[in-house]
Short mmCIF file of C-alpha atoms in Angstrom, two decimals:
data_model
loop_
_atom_site.label_atom_id
_atom_site.label_comp_id
_atom_site.label_asym_id
_atom_site.label_seq_id
_atom_site.Cartn_x
_atom_site.Cartn_y
_atom_site.Cartn_z
CA MET A 1 189.01 82.71 187.51
CA LYS A 2 189.26 86.14 188.53
CA VAL A 3 191.89 86.90 191.17
CA ASN A 4 191.05 89.16 194.29
CA PRO A 5 192.93 92.26 193.69
CA TRP A 6 192.83 93.06 197.35
CA ALA A 7 194.69 89.41 197.70
CA THR A 8 197.42 90.79 195.48
CA THR A 9 197.81 93.83 196.92
CA LEU A 10 198.31 92.40 199.92
CA ALA A 11 200.76 89.70 198.67
CA LYS A 12 202.81 92.10 197.18
CA CYS A 13 203.13 94.37 200.23
CA MET A 14 204.02 91.66 202.13
CA ALA A 15 206.56 90.37 200.20
CA PHE A 16 208.08 93.66 199.91
CA LEU A 17 208.42 93.41 203.70
CA GLY A 18 210.01 90.19 203.31
CA VAL A 19 212.55 91.61 201.13
CA PHE A 20 213.34 94.12 203.99
CA LEU A 21 213.34 91.70 206.70
CA GLY A 22 215.49 89.17 204.54
CA LEU A 23 218.08 91.92 204.14
CA LEU A 24 217.94 93.23 207.66
CA TYR A 25 218.50 89.25 208.77
CA SER A 26 220.99 88.44 206.46
CA PHE A 27 223.17 91.13 207.10
CA GLY A 28 222.54 91.18 210.59
CA GLY A 29 223.80 87.49 210.38
CA LEU A 30 226.57 88.23 208.51
CA ILE A 31 227.74 90.87 210.88
CA VAL A 32 227.25 88.66 213.88
CA ASP A 33 229.14 85.65 212.22
CA LEU A 34 232.30 88.18 211.45
CA LEU A 35 232.48 89.20 214.77
CA THR A 36 232.33 85.74 216.62
CA VAL A 37 233.22 82.22 214.88
CA GLY A 38 233.55 83.52 211.39
CA LEU A 39 231.46 82.56 207.94
CA ASN A 40 229.68 79.22 208.50
CA TRP A 41 226.62 77.52 207.03
CA GLY A 42 224.52 79.41 209.40
CA THR A 43 225.70 82.59 207.18
CA ALA A 44 224.69 80.87 203.90
CA MET A 45 221.15 80.00 205.42
CA ALA A 46 220.88 83.59 206.98
CA PHE A 47 221.27 84.55 203.10
CA GLY A 48 218.88 82.27 201.86
CA ALA A 49 216.30 84.44 203.74
CA LEU A 50 216.50 86.95 201.08
CA ILE A 51 214.99 83.94 198.42
CA ILE A 52 212.75 82.53 201.47
CA MET A 53 211.27 85.20 203.47
CA PRO A 54 209.49 87.22 200.57
CA ILE A 55 208.10 84.02 199.22
CA ALA A 56 206.56 82.99 202.71
CA LEU A 57 205.44 86.58 203.23
CA GLY A 58 204.03 86.94 199.48
CA THR A 59 202.00 83.58 200.49
CA VAL A 60 200.75 84.65 203.81
CA GLY A 61 199.45 88.18 202.49
CA PHE A 62 197.59 86.81 199.46
CA ILE A 63 196.12 83.93 201.58
CA CYS A 64 195.02 86.61 204.45
CA GLY A 65 193.61 88.70 201.55
CA LEU A 66 191.47 86.12 200.37
CA ILE A 67 190.43 85.35 203.82
CA SER A 68 189.61 88.48 204.58
CA HIS A 69 187.78 89.11 201.36
CA LEU A 70 185.68 85.85 202.39
CA ILE A 71 185.00 87.61 205.83
CA MET A 72 183.91 90.88 204.25
CA GLY A 73 181.76 89.32 201.34
CA PHE A 74 179.90 87.27 204.44
CA ILE A 75 179.50 90.33 206.48
CA LYS A 76 177.90 92.16 203.43
CA LYS A 77 175.69 89.29 202.76
CA GLN A 78 174.31 89.41 206.70
CA LEU A 79 173.77 93.28 206.64
CA ALA A 80 172.23 93.74 203.50
#
């Protein structure tokens, strides 16, 4: 089965966005925890975003890429 190149490209872009947002979220959470109540379980969960956010956004990007490919294929058939 051939994988749609648009879906993989969108998945990669969204995964990189997830890495950036995960870094922003985790270090932002670390700074807030250091300035307020101290390090706790919430800090560990914030650093879990470094793993979860790229996976989640990459999956969403792949699914959106597949759906957009199907929609574009349908539109091309209707216009042809």
